[in-house]
Amino acid sequence: MTVVADLHTHTNVSCHAYSTLQENCRAAAERKLYAIAVTNHAPAMKDGAHIWHFSGMRNIPRRIDGVYLLRGAEVNILNENGDIDIDEVRIKYLDYVIASLHEDVFKPTTSKAHTKAFENVLKNPYVNTLGHLGNGAYPFDYERIISQCNKYNKIVEINNHSFTVREGSSKNCREIALLCKQYQVPIVLTTDAHISFEIGICDYSIALVQEIGYPEELILNTDLNRLRDYFLKMKGLDIFL
Ligand SMILES: [Zn+2]
Ligand SMILES: [Zn+2]
């Protein structure tokens, strides 16, 4: 199993990421990826990109080194109401939005509060994907959220970075993936790369979905036609053009 696109990547617009967009594209091309989503942190994070970064993304070519660029963001969930840190005027021009809880912005609190935050984010039509749900700092009612993902057209990502940097994630990601399988929720396997060397390498995520026998037709980024169909359906965007 291999991924055809990496849908969670960061560039050095944040100083805790270390590669330029062009370096990321070169790495993606070397690994034979068709596409990457550029998903930098939104402004509420101390080290997030300025809001202009997101509105200016339309100036980036659609392809660099032959790699298709999806214009994205990793927005911060700000509070229990599920508010996020890119306004509606700007976010609607993005192709792909991940919503995540980050300690820098949303101080970990109770499982009830985290669940409420995710439940409200589910209702946001501009959010495509719930980011790194396995983070042990944010326990929540997994089943309550996963069971509603299809109702709101939300994807769950199995974030490769989580297995190495977020404590408790391996066990949590497995539990989340099993629930996604039970509720037939589409997933993506992503790297959350903060440097070009990580682009496209999803070994831990792939091992997990293989171990639990995840139905491949529900993994959006291991097949180019599935990926194309998703963006056509959600955004009217044809990534083959
Ligand atoms: Zn994140
Ligand atoms: Zn990230």
GROMACS .gro file of C-alpha atoms and ligand atoms in nm:
model
  243
    1MET     CA    1   0.000   0.000   0.000
    2THR     CA    2   0.130   0.346  -0.090
    3VAL     CA    3  -0.012   0.696  -0.069
    4VAL     CA    4  -0.059   0.899  -0.388
    5ALA     CA    5  -0.090   1.231  -0.205
    6ASP     CA    6   0.022   1.371   0.127
    7LEU     CA    7  -0.265   1.577   0.267
    8HIS     CA    8  -0.096   1.722   0.574
    9THR     CA    9   0.230   1.911   0.523
   10HIS     CA   10   0.392   2.220   0.675
   11THR     CA   11   0.640   2.468   0.535
   12ASN     CA   12   0.879   2.711   0.698
   13VAL     CA   13   0.622   2.988   0.718
   14SER     CA   14   0.620   2.851   1.073
   15CYS     CA   15   0.964   2.854   1.227
   16HIS     CA   16   0.905   2.510   1.380
   17ALA     CA   17   0.892   2.367   1.028
   18TYR     CA   18   1.207   2.363   0.823
   19SER     CA   19   1.150   2.329   0.449
   20THR     CA   20   1.034   2.560   0.177
   21LEU     CA   21   0.734   2.484  -0.039
   22GLN     CA   22   0.965   2.406  -0.329
   23GLU     CA   23   1.172   2.165  -0.118
   24ASN     CA   24   0.853   1.987  -0.014
   25CYS     CA   25   0.741   1.964  -0.377
   26ARG     CA   26   1.078   1.824  -0.484
   27ALA     CA   27   1.058   1.559  -0.212
   28ALA     CA   28   0.702   1.474  -0.317
   29ALA     CA   29   0.810   1.440  -0.679
   30GLU     CA   30   1.100   1.214  -0.580
   31ARG     CA   31   0.856   0.992  -0.389
   32LYS     CA   32   0.623   0.984  -0.691
   33LEU     CA   33   0.335   1.156  -0.517
   34TYR     CA   34   0.071   1.306  -0.740
   35ALA     CA   35  -0.026   1.582  -0.497
   36ILE     CA   36   0.037   1.744  -0.164
   37ALA     CA   37  -0.189   1.965   0.047
   38VAL     CA   38  -0.008   2.263   0.195
   39THR     CA   39  -0.166   2.285   0.538
   40ASN     CA   40   0.014   2.539   0.749
   41HIS     CA   41  -0.099   2.633   1.096
   42ALA     CA   42  -0.357   2.909   1.107
   43PRO     CA   43  -0.285   3.235   1.296
   44ALA     CA   44  -0.406   3.157   1.649
   45MET     CA   45  -0.101   2.939   1.707
   46LYS     CA   46   0.194   3.148   1.828
   47ASP     CA   47   0.400   3.020   1.540
   48GLY     CA   48   0.114   3.006   1.288
   49ALA     CA   49   0.117   3.169   0.947
   50HIS     CA   50  -0.020   3.518   0.904
   51ILE     CA   51  -0.376   3.524   0.772
   52TRP     CA   52  -0.248   3.670   0.444
   53HIS     CA   53  -0.064   3.344   0.381
   54PHE     CA   54  -0.398   3.175   0.328
   55SER     CA   55  -0.564   3.434   0.105
   56GLY     CA   56  -0.244   3.458  -0.100
   57MET     CA   57  -0.231   3.087  -0.178
   58ARG     CA   58  -0.421   3.139  -0.502
   59ASN     CA   59  -0.097   3.289  -0.639
   60ILE     CA   60   0.089   2.960  -0.599
   61PRO     CA   61   0.105   2.756  -0.922
   62ARG     CA   62  -0.117   2.450  -0.927
   63ARG     CA   63   0.184   2.232  -1.004
   64ILE     CA   64   0.544   2.258  -0.890
   65ASP     CA   65   0.791   1.994  -1.011
   66GLY     CA   66   0.483   1.817  -1.153
   67VAL     CA   67   0.323   1.786  -0.808
   68TYR     CA   68  -0.035   1.911  -0.779
   69LEU     CA   69  -0.077   2.159  -0.494
   70LEU     CA   70  -0.389   2.164  -0.286
   71ARG     CA   71  -0.431   2.496  -0.105
   72GLY     CA   72  -0.500   2.411   0.253
   73ALA     CA   73  -0.477   2.500   0.619
   74GLU     CA   74  -0.456   2.332   0.954
   75VAL     CA   75  -0.695   2.549   1.150
   76ASN     CA   76  -0.705   2.564   1.527
   77ILE     CA   77  -1.017   2.471   1.716
   78LEU     CA   78  -1.039   2.771   1.947
   79ASN     CA   79  -1.303   2.675   2.199
   80GLU     CA   80  -1.587   2.440   2.285
   81ASN     CA   81  -1.811   2.618   2.035
   82GLY     CA   82  -1.587   2.481   1.763
   83ASP     CA   83  -1.483   2.825   1.640
   84ILE     CA   84  -1.179   2.824   1.413
   85ASP     CA   85  -0.918   3.083   1.321
   86ILE     CA   86  -0.974   3.150   0.951
   87ASP     CA   87  -1.278   3.357   0.863
   88GLU     CA   88  -1.545   3.248   0.620
   89VAL     CA   89  -1.442   3.498   0.351
   90ARG     CA   90  -1.097   3.339   0.323
   91ILE     CA   91  -1.164   2.978   0.409
   92LYS     CA   92  -1.406   2.919   0.128
   93TYR     CA   93  -1.125   2.962  -0.125
   94LEU     CA   94  -0.919   2.685   0.029
   95ASP     CA   95  -0.929   2.335  -0.117
   96TYR     CA   96  -0.869   2.140   0.199
   97VAL     CA   97  -0.902   2.221   0.569
   98ILE     CA   98  -0.789   2.015   0.866
   99ALA     CA   99  -0.922   2.116   1.209
  100SER     CA  100  -0.705   2.025   1.508
  101LEU     CA  101  -0.671   2.082   1.878
  102HIS     CA  102  -0.329   2.221   1.977
  103GLU     CA  103  -0.203   2.274   2.330
  104ASP     CA  104  -0.074   2.619   2.235
  105VAL     CA  105  -0.427   2.740   2.160
  106PHE     CA  106  -0.680   2.518   2.335
  107LYS     CA  107  -0.556   2.419   2.679
  108PRO     CA  108  -0.641   2.052   2.740
  109THR     CA  109  -0.934   2.026   2.975
  110THR     CA  110  -1.206   1.765   3.022
  111SER     CA  111  -1.311   1.489   2.786
  112LYS     CA  112  -1.657   1.646   2.785
  113ALA     CA  113  -1.523   1.981   2.666
  114HIS     CA  114  -1.304   1.822   2.395
  115THR     CA  115  -1.601   1.617   2.274
  116LYS     CA  116  -1.817   1.928   2.256
  117ALA     CA  117  -1.549   2.113   2.058
  118PHE     CA  118  -1.522   1.830   1.802
  119GLU     CA  119  -1.897   1.793   1.785
  120ASN     CA  120  -1.934   2.159   1.692
  121VAL     CA  121  -1.648   2.144   1.440
  122LEU     CA  122  -1.826   1.857   1.265
  123LYS     CA  123  -2.097   2.106   1.168
  124ASN     CA  124  -1.853   2.345   0.998
  125PRO     CA  125  -1.900   2.294   0.622
  126TYR     CA  126  -1.552   2.426   0.540
  127VAL     CA  127  -1.370   2.164   0.746
  128ASN     CA  128  -1.278   1.849   0.554
  129THR     CA  129  -1.082   1.653   0.811
  130LEU     CA  130  -1.040   1.609   1.184
  131GLY     CA  131  -0.667   1.628   1.258
  132HIS     CA  132  -0.457   1.396   1.475
  133LEU     CA  133  -0.746   1.276   1.690
  134GLY     CA  134  -0.521   1.026   1.869
  135ASN     CA  135  -0.339   1.293   2.069
  136GLY     CA  136  -0.343   1.163   2.427
  137ALA     CA  137  -0.361   1.519   2.563
  138TYR     CA  138  -0.719   1.540   2.437
  139PRO     CA  139  -0.930   1.246   2.546
  140PHE     CA  140  -1.283   1.264   2.407
  141ASP     CA  141  -1.580   1.041   2.338
  142TYR     CA  142  -1.439   0.873   2.028
  143GLU     CA  143  -1.753   0.684   1.937
  144ARG     CA  144  -1.979   0.988   1.967
  145ILE     CA  145  -1.765   1.186   1.722
  146ILE     CA  146  -1.665   0.911   1.477
  147SER     CA  147  -2.023   0.789   1.448
  148GLN     CA  148  -2.128   1.134   1.321
  149CYS     CA  149  -1.849   1.186   1.066
  150ASN     CA  150  -2.042   1.051   0.769
  151LYS     CA  151  -2.346   1.262   0.850
  152TYR     CA  152  -2.128   1.573   0.818
  153ASN     CA  153  -1.896   1.449   0.538
  154LYS     CA  154  -1.589   1.453   0.757
  155ILE     CA  155  -1.270   1.255   0.706
  156VAL     CA  156  -1.050   1.127   0.985
  157GLU     CA  157  -0.674   1.137   0.935
  158ILE     CA  158  -0.438   0.872   1.062
  159ASN     CA  159  -0.142   1.098   1.125
  160ASN     CA  160   0.198   0.932   1.097
  161HIS     CA  161   0.363   1.201   1.309
  162SER     CA  162   0.137   1.109   1.602
  163PHE     CA  163   0.298   0.769   1.642
  164THR     CA  164   0.631   0.928   1.724
  165VAL     CA  165   0.561   1.264   1.885
  166ARG     CA  166   0.222   1.254   2.056
  167GLU     CA  167   0.220   1.048   2.370
  168GLY     CA  168  -0.033   0.767   2.384
  169SER     CA  169  -0.121   0.806   2.019
  170SER     CA  170  -0.050   0.452   1.896
  171LYS     CA  171  -0.314   0.297   2.118
  172ASN     CA  172  -0.558   0.582   2.059
  173CYS     CA  173  -0.509   0.583   1.681
  174ARG     CA  174  -0.582   0.211   1.673
  175GLU     CA  175  -0.901   0.257   1.871
  176ILE     CA  176  -1.006   0.547   1.646
  177ALA     CA  177  -0.925   0.353   1.329
  178LEU     CA  178  -1.131   0.057   1.451
  179LEU     CA  179  -1.426   0.287   1.513
  180CYS     CA  180  -1.383   0.442   1.167
  181LYS     CA  181  -1.391   0.089   1.024
  182GLN     CA  182  -1.703   0.007   1.223
  183TYR     CA  183  -1.882   0.325   1.106
  184GLN     CA  184  -1.737   0.312   0.751
  185VAL     CA  185  -1.576   0.655   0.782
  186PRO     CA  186  -1.333   0.758   0.506
  187ILE     CA  187  -0.979   0.816   0.626
  188VAL     CA  188  -0.656   0.964   0.492
  189LEU     CA  189  -0.303   0.856   0.578
  190THR     CA  190  -0.092   1.166   0.630
  191THR     CA  191   0.256   1.260   0.749
  192ASP     CA  192   0.213   1.602   0.914
  193ALA     CA  193   0.561   1.662   0.773
  194HIS     CA  194   0.751   1.952   0.927
  195ILE     CA  195   1.053   1.895   0.703
  196SER     CA  196   1.077   1.771   0.344
  197PHE     CA  197   1.241   1.440   0.436
  198GLU     CA  198   0.912   1.329   0.594
  199ILE     CA  199   0.687   1.400   0.297
  200GLY     CA  200   0.491   1.095   0.184
  201ILE     CA  201   0.629   0.855   0.446
  202CYS     CA  202   0.331   0.701   0.627
  203ASP     CA  203   0.483   0.373   0.746
  204TYR     CA  204   0.314   0.365   1.087
  205SER     CA  205  -0.027   0.463   0.954
  206ILE     CA  206  -0.005   0.207   0.674
  207ALA     CA  207   0.100  -0.066   0.919
  208LEU     CA  208  -0.199   0.017   1.138
  209VAL     CA  209  -0.462   0.007   0.862
  210GLN     CA  210  -0.314  -0.316   0.725
  211GLU     CA  211  -0.311  -0.473   1.070
  212ILE     CA  212  -0.680  -0.399   1.130
  213GLY     CA  213  -0.786  -0.476   0.770
  214TYR     CA  214  -0.919  -0.131   0.691
  215PRO     CA  215  -1.126  -0.141   0.371
  216GLU     CA  216  -0.904   0.019   0.109
  217GLU     CA  217  -1.198   0.177  -0.073
  218LEU     CA  218  -1.241   0.400   0.233
  219ILE     CA  219  -0.880   0.523   0.229
  220LEU     CA  220  -0.902   0.833   0.011
  221ASN     CA  221  -0.537   0.891  -0.065
  222THR     CA  222  -0.413   0.551  -0.173
  223ASP     CA  223  -0.592   0.571  -0.508
  224LEU     CA  224  -0.580   0.864  -0.747
  225ASN     CA  225  -0.932   0.820  -0.883
  226ARG     CA  226  -1.077   0.808  -0.533
  227LEU     CA  227  -0.890   1.124  -0.444
  228ARG     CA  228  -1.007   1.298  -0.760
  229ASP     CA  229  -1.368   1.197  -0.696
  230TYR     CA  230  -1.350   1.336  -0.343
  231PHE     CA  231  -1.234   1.682  -0.452
  232LEU     CA  232  -1.480   1.687  -0.741
  233LYS     CA  233  -1.764   1.608  -0.504
  234MET     CA  234  -1.661   1.837  -0.219
  235LYS     CA  235  -1.511   2.134  -0.402
  236GLY     CA  236  -1.593   2.095  -0.770
  237LEU     CA  237  -1.215   2.078  -0.814
  238ASP     CA  238  -1.068   1.846  -1.076
  239ILE     CA  239  -0.716   1.761  -0.968
  240PHE     CA  240  -0.653   1.598  -1.309
  241LEU     CA  241  -0.669   1.934  -1.486
  242ZN      ZN  242  -0.148   1.977   1.433
  243ZN      ZN  243   0.019   1.966   1.136
   0.00000   0.00000   0.00000
